[in-house]
């Protein structure tokens, strides 16, 4: 599919490589599949927002309600009307919109925003809080943690894309043998070259080459995912540098 | 709902588990990374691997010879794929 134009089939997967700004415009126009694509896009990046709300002092249950409520607000397109999707990064758009949403919510009486025609199932409150308890707790601001979390989420997304591609090509075994060499999943140390060679039935030299190529594939998906979150492909490298800076600042305490 | 939006560093988290985490250093780029991550999965190195290939190719590198590229190991040194009578690959 052309990266900039959705098909009329209504399949959200066809927006898989589409830039965020184009998805927003498509969703505004009620293009088939675009609303689901927007939901998927939000689903990928909910945790950095949850961690942001917690960092701003909201209790776990409030942070959960606020994150859910924000996505409901966004997907009903009330927030989209305030945005200029042709400019800026998805990361900046989401954070600015969320901050506005938090400010608006603070002025209202507490009311649950769940329900309606959208029901979200992706916010696993227990998992979110468990992950949040591992966040750094010192001088880092909510914004710095948000950016670093965003970077980690992109790395995870790229692994997921790689997994999907391997599955589609009948290379699930290859993914399982090599997935420990990419991404940021904890507790999974990479196997030795000898173990990779044995599991894939190839020589050690071929195993080294496979690992190298696998990392390159991951990097390509990572670049593609980052490309979805900026308004111009020329901004991808700038965004990568900004995310690297955010990770360096956290000093490994995510 | 509590309004803590005016203070960006407010946090009611108890326990401060993260600040007690063991941190290691990436041998390639020097970034501090969680000890739970192997050094060869430094998130900064992975992100830098996604930089524009043309820019990286244009940059002088002792690991690149025309269209050949030396594979680098965890510490940045070339990986030996094999050796024989004609030399080391």
mmCIF file of C-alpha atoms in Angstrom:
data_model
loop_
_atom_site.group_PDB
_atom_site.id
_atom_site.type_symbol
_atom_site.label_atom_id
_atom_site.label_comp_id
_atom_site.label_asym_id
_atom_site.label_seq_id
_atom_site.Cartn_x
_atom_site.Cartn_y
_atom_site.Cartn_z
ATOM 1 C CA UNK A 1 0.000 0.000 0.000
ATOM 2 C CA UNK A 2 1.049 3.534 -0.638
ATOM 3 C CA UNK A 3 2.265 4.908 2.644
ATOM 4 C CA UNK A 4 0.271 8.079 2.333
ATOM 5 C CA UNK A 5 -3.086 6.782 1.182
ATOM 6 C CA UNK A 6 -5.378 4.294 2.766
ATOM 7 C CA UNK A 7 -7.179 1.742 0.707
ATOM 8 C CA UNK A 8 -10.919 1.380 0.784
ATOM 9 C CA UNK A 9 -10.786 -2.142 2.142
ATOM 10 C CA UNK A 10 -11.229 -1.008 5.733
ATOM 11 C CA UNK A 11 -8.383 -3.135 7.032
ATOM 12 C CA UNK A 12 -6.480 -1.251 9.754
ATOM 13 C CA UNK A 13 -3.394 -3.343 8.973
ATOM 14 C CA UNK A 14 -3.148 -1.452 5.709
ATOM 15 C CA UNK A 15 -2.234 1.626 7.714
ATOM 16 C CA UNK A 16 0.659 -0.253 9.314
ATOM 17 C CA UNK A 17 3.319 1.923 7.704
ATOM 18 C CA UNK A 18 1.269 5.104 7.414
ATOM 19 C CA UNK A 19 2.409 8.274 9.108
ATOM 20 C CA UNK A 20 0.430 9.352 12.168
ATOM 21 C CA UNK A 21 -0.641 12.643 10.623
ATOM 22 C CA UNK A 22 -2.182 10.846 7.651
ATOM 23 C CA UNK A 23 -4.040 8.458 9.947
ATOM 24 C CA UNK A 24 -5.519 11.419 11.815
ATOM 25 C CA UNK A 25 -6.706 13.030 8.614
ATOM 26 C CA UNK A 26 -8.131 9.719 7.420
ATOM 27 C CA UNK A 27 -9.926 9.243 10.743
ATOM 28 C CA UNK A 28 -11.415 12.727 10.455
ATOM 29 C CA UNK A 29 -12.716 11.771 7.019
ATOM 30 C CA UNK A 30 -14.183 8.498 8.335
ATOM 31 C CA UNK A 31 -12.069 6.547 5.827
ATOM 32 C CA UNK A 32 -12.725 2.797 6.256
ATOM 33 C CA UNK A 33 -10.257 1.228 8.647
ATOM 34 C CA UNK A 34 -8.766 4.533 9.727
ATOM 35 C CA UNK A 35 -10.519 4.684 13.094
ATOM 36 C CA UNK A 36 -9.282 1.196 13.951
ATOM 37 C CA UNK A 37 -5.807 2.186 12.767
ATOM 38 C CA UNK A 38 -5.888 5.218 15.054
ATOM 39 C CA UNK A 39 -6.962 3.006 17.943
ATOM 40 C CA UNK A 40 -4.074 0.641 17.200
ATOM 41 C CA UNK A 41 -1.641 3.535 17.068
ATOM 42 C CA UNK A 42 -2.821 4.822 20.453
ATOM 43 C CA UNK A 43 -2.727 1.319 21.864
ATOM 44 C CA UNK A 44 0.977 1.080 21.071
ATOM 45 C CA UNK A 45 1.840 4.189 23.068
ATOM 46 C CA UNK A 46 -0.448 4.178 26.097
ATOM 47 C CA UNK A 47 2.141 3.241 28.704
ATOM 48 C CA UNK A 48 4.332 6.383 28.404
ATOM 49 C CA UNK A 49 1.179 8.446 29.060
ATOM 50 C CA UNK A 50 0.183 6.353 32.070
ATOM 51 C CA UNK A 51 3.685 6.777 33.510
ATOM 52 C CA UNK A 52 3.446 10.517 32.826
ATOM 53 C CA UNK A 53 0.183 10.803 34.780
ATOM 54 C CA UNK A 54 1.669 8.850 37.682
ATOM 55 C CA UNK A 55 4.758 11.030 37.626
ATOM 56 C CA UNK A 56 2.538 14.098 37.857
ATOM 57 C CA UNK A 57 1.250 12.775 41.156
ATOM 58 C CA UNK A 58 -1.954 11.017 40.182
ATOM 59 C CA UNK A 59 -2.803 7.849 42.080
ATOM 60 C CA UNK A 60 -2.770 4.559 40.118
ATOM 61 C CA UNK A 61 -6.543 4.401 39.697
ATOM 62 C CA UNK A 62 -6.746 8.068 38.677
ATOM 63 C CA UNK A 63 -3.872 7.650 36.218
ATOM 64 C CA UNK A 64 -5.674 4.689 34.712
ATOM 65 C CA UNK A 65 -8.935 6.639 34.381
ATOM 66 C CA UNK A 66 -7.135 9.640 32.928
ATOM 67 C CA UNK A 67 -5.260 7.587 30.343
ATOM 68 C CA UNK A 68 -8.398 5.727 29.319
ATOM 69 C CA UNK A 69 -10.397 8.935 29.290
ATOM 70 C CA UNK A 70 -7.794 10.692 27.185
ATOM 71 C CA UNK A 71 -7.873 8.042 24.492
ATOM 72 C CA UNK A 72 -11.650 8.121 24.492
ATOM 73 C CA UNK A 73 -11.454 11.891 24.108
ATOM 74 C CA UNK A 74 -8.899 11.533 21.317
ATOM 75 C CA UNK A 75 -10.712 8.826 19.428
ATOM 76 C CA UNK A 76 -13.979 10.719 19.510
ATOM 77 C CA UNK A 77 -11.953 13.308 17.614
ATOM 78 C CA UNK A 78 -12.603 16.159 19.978
ATOM 79 C CA UNK A 79 -8.881 16.482 20.606
ATOM 80 C CA UNK A 80 -7.986 16.063 16.965
ATOM 81 C CA UNK A 81 -9.753 19.272 16.018
ATOM 82 C CA UNK A 82 -7.277 21.243 18.138
ATOM 83 C CA UNK A 83 -4.232 19.708 16.483
ATOM 84 C CA UNK A 84 -2.348 20.589 13.366
ATOM 85 C CA UNK A 85 -1.383 17.092 12.315
ATOM 86 C CA UNK A 86 0.689 18.285 9.386
ATOM 87 C CA UNK A 87 3.312 19.653 11.730
ATOM 88 C CA UNK A 88 5.175 18.082 14.580
ATOM 89 C CA UNK A 89 5.799 14.687 16.054
ATOM 90 C CA UNK A 90 3.256 12.219 17.331
ATOM 91 C CA UNK A 91 5.190 12.100 20.607
ATOM 92 C CA UNK A 92 4.853 15.867 21.071
ATOM 93 C CA UNK A 93 1.232 15.890 19.921
ATOM 94 C CA UNK A 94 0.193 13.169 22.340
ATOM 95 C CA UNK A 95 2.018 14.716 25.284
ATOM 96 C CA UNK A 96 0.687 18.237 24.615
ATOM 97 C CA UNK A 97 -2.853 16.903 24.142
ATOM 98 C CA UNK A 98 -2.577 14.830 27.302
ATOM 99 C CA UNK A 99 -1.347 17.789 29.304
ATOM 100 C CA UNK A 100 -4.309 19.850 28.090
ATOM 101 C CA UNK A 101 -6.603 16.984 28.954
ATOM 102 C CA UNK A 102 -5.143 16.710 32.466
ATOM 103 C CA UNK A 103 -5.584 20.450 32.989
ATOM 104 C CA UNK A 104 -9.229 20.270 31.818
ATOM 105 C CA UNK A 105 -9.926 17.256 33.977
ATOM 106 C CA UNK A 106 -8.444 18.920 37.030
ATOM 107 C CA UNK A 107 -11.139 21.602 36.783
ATOM 108 C CA UNK A 108 -13.988 19.137 36.720
ATOM 109 C CA UNK A 109 -15.579 17.045 39.370
ATOM 110 C CA UNK A 110 -14.217 13.527 39.341
ATOM 111 C CA UNK A 111 -16.179 11.508 36.852
ATOM 112 C CA UNK A 112 -15.356 8.321 35.060
ATOM 113 C CA UNK A 113 -14.827 8.602 31.371
ATOM 114 C CA UNK A 114 -15.161 4.948 30.585
ATOM 115 C CA UNK A 115 -17.899 3.410 28.537
ATOM 116 C CA UNK A 116 -19.689 4.785 25.533
ATOM 117 C CA UNK A 117 -19.154 3.234 22.195
ATOM 118 C CA UNK A 118 -15.436 2.698 22.765
ATOM 119 C CA UNK A 119 -14.331 0.096 25.266
ATOM 120 C CA UNK A 120 -10.613 -0.211 25.766
ATOM 121 C CA UNK A 121 -9.106 -3.422 26.889
ATOM 122 C CA UNK A 122 -5.455 -2.635 26.415
ATOM 123 C CA UNK A 123 -4.864 -0.830 29.676
ATOM 124 C CA UNK A 124 -3.797 -3.546 32.038
ATOM 125 C CA UNK A 125 -3.876 -1.643 35.332
ATOM 126 C CA UNK A 126 -1.905 -4.192 37.315
ATOM 127 C CA UNK A 127 0.769 -4.518 34.654
ATOM 128 C CA UNK A 128 0.959 -0.730 34.311
ATOM 129 C CA UNK A 129 1.485 -0.228 38.023
ATOM 130 C CA UNK A 130 4.022 -3.024 38.265
ATOM 131 C CA UNK A 131 6.000 -1.423 35.449
ATOM 132 C CA UNK A 132 5.636 2.029 36.968
ATOM 133 C CA UNK A 133 7.085 0.895 40.288
ATOM 134 C CA UNK A 134 10.328 0.251 38.401
ATOM 135 C CA UNK A 135 10.512 3.825 37.094
ATOM 136 C CA UNK A 136 13.181 6.166 38.515
ATOM 137 C CA UNK A 137 11.975 8.199 41.453
ATOM 138 C CA UNK A 138 14.474 11.042 41.813
ATOM 139 C CA UNK A 139 15.027 14.301 39.938
ATOM 140 C CA UNK A 140 13.836 13.197 36.524
ATOM 141 C CA UNK A 141 10.805 15.117 35.312
ATOM 142 C CA UNK A 142 7.661 13.527 33.963
ATOM 143 C CA UNK A 143 8.576 14.825 30.502
ATOM 144 C CA UNK A 144 12.020 13.214 30.514
ATOM 145 C CA UNK A 145 10.602 9.885 31.597
ATOM 146 C CA UNK A 146 7.878 10.157 28.974
ATOM 147 C CA UNK A 147 10.451 10.624 26.181
ATOM 148 C CA UNK A 148 12.626 7.747 27.399
ATOM 149 C CA UNK A 149 9.595 5.489 27.761
ATOM 150 C CA UNK A 150 8.540 6.481 24.268
ATOM 151 C CA UNK A 151 11.947 5.338 22.965
ATOM 152 C CA UNK A 152 11.633 2.003 24.751
ATOM 153 C CA UNK A 153 8.121 1.554 23.355
ATOM 154 C CA UNK A 154 9.422 2.097 19.824
ATOM 155 C CA UNK A 155 12.097 -0.562 20.357
ATOM 156 C CA UNK A 156 9.430 -2.984 21.548
ATOM 157 C CA UNK A 157 7.191 -2.126 18.577
ATOM 158 C CA UNK A 158 10.042 -2.861 16.157
ATOM 159 C CA UNK A 159 10.525 -6.309 17.703
ATOM 160 C CA UNK A 160 6.800 -6.943 17.348
ATOM 161 C CA UNK A 161 6.945 -5.951 13.685
ATOM 162 C CA UNK A 162 9.892 -8.299 13.198
ATOM 163 C CA UNK A 163 7.971 -11.102 14.883
ATOM 164 C CA UNK A 164 4.990 -10.533 12.595
ATOM 165 C CA UNK A 165 7.190 -10.545 9.515
ATOM 166 C CA UNK A 166 8.970 -13.756 10.536
ATOM 167 C CA UNK A 167 5.631 -15.414 11.262
ATOM 168 C CA UNK A 168 4.286 -14.340 7.865
ATOM 169 C CA UNK A 169 7.360 -15.803 6.152
ATOM 170 C CA UNK A 170 7.255 -19.069 8.093
ATOM 171 C CA UNK A 171 10.402 -18.099 10.002
ATOM 172 C CA UNK A 172 9.074 -18.323 13.538
ATOM 173 C CA UNK A 173 11.964 -20.604 14.519
ATOM 174 C CA UNK A 174 14.438 -18.003 13.281
ATOM 175 C CA UNK A 175 12.690 -15.294 15.283
ATOM 176 C CA UNK A 176 12.710 -17.382 18.434
ATOM 177 C CA UNK A 177 16.408 -18.157 17.992
ATOM 178 C CA UNK A 178 17.415 -14.552 17.386
ATOM 179 C CA UNK A 179 14.883 -12.352 19.217
ATOM 180 C CA UNK A 180 17.069 -12.120 22.325
ATOM 181 C CA UNK A 181 19.583 -10.088 20.299
ATOM 182 C CA UNK A 182 17.224 -7.126 19.802
ATOM 183 C CA UNK A 183 14.742 -5.073 21.792
ATOM 184 C CA UNK A 184 14.558 -4.274 25.486
ATOM 185 C CA UNK A 185 12.781 -7.287 26.978
ATOM 186 C CA UNK A 186 14.351 -8.058 30.333
ATOM 187 C CA UNK A 187 15.482 -11.382 31.668
ATOM 188 C CA UNK A 188 16.305 -12.889 28.333
ATOM 189 C CA UNK A 189 20.051 -13.129 27.791
ATOM 190 C CA UNK A 190 21.127 -13.813 24.205
ATOM 191 C CA UNK A 191 22.270 -17.361 23.467
ATOM 192 C CA UNK A 192 25.847 -18.020 22.379
ATOM 193 C CA UNK A 193 26.776 -18.191 18.695
ATOM 194 C CA UNK A 194 27.166 -21.933 19.109
ATOM 195 C CA UNK A 195 23.642 -22.245 20.522
ATOM 196 C CA UNK A 196 22.182 -20.194 17.684
ATOM 197 C CA UNK A 197 24.061 -22.276 15.120
ATOM 198 C CA UNK A 198 22.784 -25.462 16.696
ATOM 199 C CA UNK A 199 19.161 -24.333 16.970
ATOM 200 C CA UNK A 200 19.085 -23.149 13.345
ATOM 201 C CA UNK A 201 21.210 -26.008 11.981
ATOM 202 C CA UNK A 202 23.811 -23.696 10.461
ATOM 203 C CA UNK A 203 27.529 -23.019 10.902
ATOM 204 C CA UNK A 204 28.799 -20.614 13.524
ATOM 205 C CA UNK A 205 29.882 -18.187 10.812
ATOM 206 C CA UNK A 206 26.413 -18.295 9.281
ATOM 207 C CA UNK A 207 24.908 -17.776 12.734
ATOM 208 C CA UNK A 208 26.959 -14.607 13.201
ATOM 209 C CA UNK A 209 25.813 -13.346 9.829
ATOM 210 C CA UNK A 210 22.182 -14.192 10.667
ATOM 211 C CA UNK A 211 22.379 -12.249 13.912
ATOM 212 C CA UNK A 212 23.868 -9.274 12.105
ATOM 213 C CA UNK A 213 21.127 -9.331 9.468
ATOM 214 C CA UNK A 214 18.437 -9.789 12.123
ATOM 215 C CA UNK A 215 19.685 -6.681 13.920
ATOM 216 C CA UNK A 216 19.619 -4.784 10.644
ATOM 217 C CA UNK A 217 16.022 -5.868 10.034
ATOM 218 C CA UNK A 218 15.111 -4.691 13.511
ATOM 219 C CA UNK A 219 16.798 -1.360 12.835
ATOM 220 C CA UNK A 220 14.844 -1.012 9.596
ATOM 221 C CA UNK A 221 11.534 -1.622 11.369
ATOM 222 C CA UNK A 222 12.581 0.767 14.108
ATOM 223 C CA UNK A 223 13.261 3.453 11.541
ATOM 224 C CA UNK A 224 9.912 2.732 9.905
ATOM 225 C CA UNK A 225 8.073 2.988 13.234
ATOM 226 C CA UNK A 226 9.803 6.265 14.053
ATOM 227 C CA UNK A 227 8.912 7.470 10.576
ATOM 228 C CA UNK A 228 5.243 6.999 11.425
ATOM 229 C CA UNK A 229 5.551 9.345 14.389
ATOM 230 C CA UNK A 230 7.040 12.353 12.601
ATOM 231 C CA UNK A 231 5.433 14.578 10.005
ATOM 232 C CA UNK A 232 8.355 14.510 7.573
ATOM 233 C CA UNK A 233 10.795 11.648 6.856
ATOM 234 C CA UNK A 234 13.595 14.199 7.042
ATOM 235 C CA UNK A 235 12.887 14.465 10.769
ATOM 236 C CA UNK A 236 13.561 10.788 11.521
ATOM 237 C CA UNK A 237 17.255 11.162 12.324
ATOM 238 C CA UNK A 238 16.564 14.222 14.465
ATOM 239 C CA UNK A 239 13.952 12.250 16.383
ATOM 240 C CA UNK A 240 16.393 9.352 16.866
ATOM 241 C CA UNK A 241 18.969 11.716 18.334
ATOM 242 C CA UNK A 242 16.342 13.263 20.633
ATOM 243 C CA UNK A 243 15.280 9.832 21.875
ATOM 244 C CA UNK A 244 18.909 8.788 22.431
ATOM 245 C CA UNK A 245 19.415 11.943 24.498
ATOM 246 C CA UNK A 246 16.324 11.103 26.552
ATOM 247 C CA UNK A 247 17.652 7.608 27.262
ATOM 248 C CA UNK A 248 21.090 8.898 28.206
ATOM 249 C CA UNK A 249 19.541 11.339 30.697
ATOM 250 C CA UNK A 250 17.703 8.560 32.520
ATOM 251 C CA UNK A 251 21.065 6.822 33.126
ATOM 252 C CA UNK A 252 19.658 3.342 32.787
ATOM 253 C CA UNK A 253 17.052 3.755 35.509
ATOM 254 C CA UNK A 254 14.003 2.906 33.428
ATOM 255 C CA UNK B 1 -8.926 13.574 41.345
ATOM 256 C CA UNK B 2 -5.836 15.216 42.719
ATOM 257 C CA UNK B 3 -4.413 18.137 40.820
ATOM 258 C CA UNK B 4 -0.696 17.728 40.719
ATOM 259 C CA UNK B 5 -0.278 19.160 37.257
ATOM 260 C CA UNK B 6 1.645 22.205 38.437
ATOM 261 C CA UNK B 7 4.553 20.222 39.781
ATOM 262 C CA UNK B 8 6.313 18.149 37.179
ATOM 263 C CA UNK B 9 8.412 16.265 39.650
ATOM 264 C CA UNK B 10 5.745 15.346 42.164
ATOM 265 C CA UNK B 11 5.605 11.638 42.722
ATOM 266 C CA UNK B 12 3.815 9.692 45.387
ATOM 267 C CA UNK B 13 5.661 6.493 44.624
ATOM 268 C CA UNK B 14 6.851 4.666 47.661
ATOM 269 C CA UNK B 15 9.700 2.250 47.760
ATOM 270 C CA UNK B 16 11.954 3.907 45.192
ATOM 271 C CA UNK B 17 12.837 0.541 43.792
ATOM 272 C CA UNK B 18 14.279 1.953 40.593
ATOM 273 C CA UNK B 19 16.889 4.100 42.254
ATOM 274 C CA UNK B 20 18.294 0.970 43.864
ATOM 275 C CA UNK B 21 18.581 -0.890 40.574
ATOM 276 C CA UNK B 22 21.961 -2.076 39.424
ATOM 277 C CA UNK B 23 23.191 -0.124 36.431
ATOM 278 C CA UNK B 24 25.763 -1.285 33.896
ATOM 279 C CA UNK B 25 27.514 0.610 31.124
ATOM 280 C CA UNK B 26 27.347 -0.128 27.413
ATOM 281 C CA UNK B 27 30.911 -0.986 26.300
ATOM 282 C CA UNK B 28 30.220 0.473 22.870
ATOM 283 C CA UNK B 29 28.657 3.900 23.519
ATOM 284 C CA UNK B 30 29.146 4.344 27.277
ATOM 285 C CA UNK B 31 25.447 4.826 28.018
ATOM 286 C CA UNK B 32 24.283 3.594 31.392
ATOM 287 C CA UNK B 33 21.774 0.799 30.959
ATOM 288 C CA UNK B 34 19.745 -1.342 33.367
ATOM 289 C CA UNK B 35 21.667 -4.389 34.499
ATOM 290 C CA UNK B 36 18.667 -6.456 33.439
ATOM 291 C CA UNK B 37 19.605 -5.736 29.819
ATOM 292 C CA UNK B 38 22.626 -7.457 28.243
ATOM 293 C CA UNK B 39 25.228 -4.867 27.104
ATOM 294 C CA UNK B 40 24.752 -5.783 23.469
ATOM 295 C CA UNK B 41 21.116 -4.683 23.699
ATOM 296 C CA UNK B 42 21.844 -1.118 24.699
ATOM 297 C CA UNK B 43 18.732 0.868 23.634
ATOM 298 C CA UNK B 44 20.837 3.835 22.512
ATOM 299 C CA UNK B 45 22.993 1.649 20.245
ATOM 300 C CA UNK B 46 19.854 0.073 18.814
ATOM 301 C CA UNK B 47 18.369 3.483 18.066
ATOM 302 C CA UNK B 48 21.609 4.661 16.518
ATOM 303 C CA UNK B 49 21.516 1.570 14.330
ATOM 304 C CA UNK B 50 18.338 2.983 12.802
ATOM 305 C CA UNK B 51 19.988 6.216 11.658
ATOM 306 C CA UNK B 52 19.985 6.906 7.941
ATOM 307 C CA UNK B 53 22.207 4.207 6.339
ATOM 308 C CA UNK B 54 23.526 6.700 3.795
ATOM 309 C CA UNK B 55 24.693 9.025 6.524
ATOM 310 C CA UNK B 56 26.378 6.174 8.306
ATOM 311 C CA UNK B 57 27.961 4.956 5.077
ATOM 312 C CA UNK B 58 29.241 8.436 4.324
ATOM 313 C CA UNK B 59 30.902 8.660 7.695
ATOM 314 C CA UNK B 60 34.473 7.362 7.709
ATOM 315 C CA UNK B 61 34.572 3.935 9.299
ATOM 316 C CA UNK B 62 37.411 1.514 9.770
ATOM 317 C CA UNK B 63 34.829 -1.276 9.531
ATOM 318 C CA UNK B 64 33.764 -0.540 5.966
ATOM 319 C CA UNK B 65 35.732 -1.225 2.778
ATOM 320 C CA UNK B 66 33.884 -0.192 -0.357
ATOM 321 C CA UNK B 67 30.762 -2.400 -0.345
ATOM 322 C CA UNK B 68 32.195 -4.785 2.270
ATOM 323 C CA UNK B 69 31.436 -4.323 5.935
ATOM 324 C CA UNK B 70 33.122 -5.923 8.934
ATOM 325 C CA UNK B 71 30.717 -7.328 11.509
ATOM 326 C CA UNK B 72 31.373 -5.861 14.939
ATOM 327 C CA UNK B 73 31.011 -7.713 18.204
ATOM 328 C CA UNK B 74 29.607 -6.518 21.506
ATOM 329 C CA UNK B 75 32.711 -4.465 22.287
ATOM 330 C CA UNK B 76 33.005 -2.965 18.800
ATOM 331 C CA UNK B 77 35.836 -5.210 17.608
ATOM 332 C CA UNK B 78 35.498 -7.122 14.314
ATOM 333 C CA UNK B 79 33.964 -10.590 14.522
ATOM 334 C CA UNK B 80 35.956 -13.467 13.049
ATOM 335 C CA UNK B 81 33.704 -15.588 10.852
ATOM 336 C CA UNK B 82 36.328 -18.176 9.956
ATOM 337 C CA UNK B 83 39.935 -18.760 8.929
ATOM 338 C CA UNK B 84 41.822 -20.894 6.454
ATOM 339 C CA UNK B 85 44.808 -21.010 4.148
ATOM 340 C CA UNK B 86 43.782 -17.798 2.396
ATOM 341 C CA UNK B 87 43.500 -15.827 5.599
ATOM 342 C CA UNK B 88 40.970 -14.762 8.210
ATOM 343 C CA UNK B 89 37.435 -13.644 7.398
#
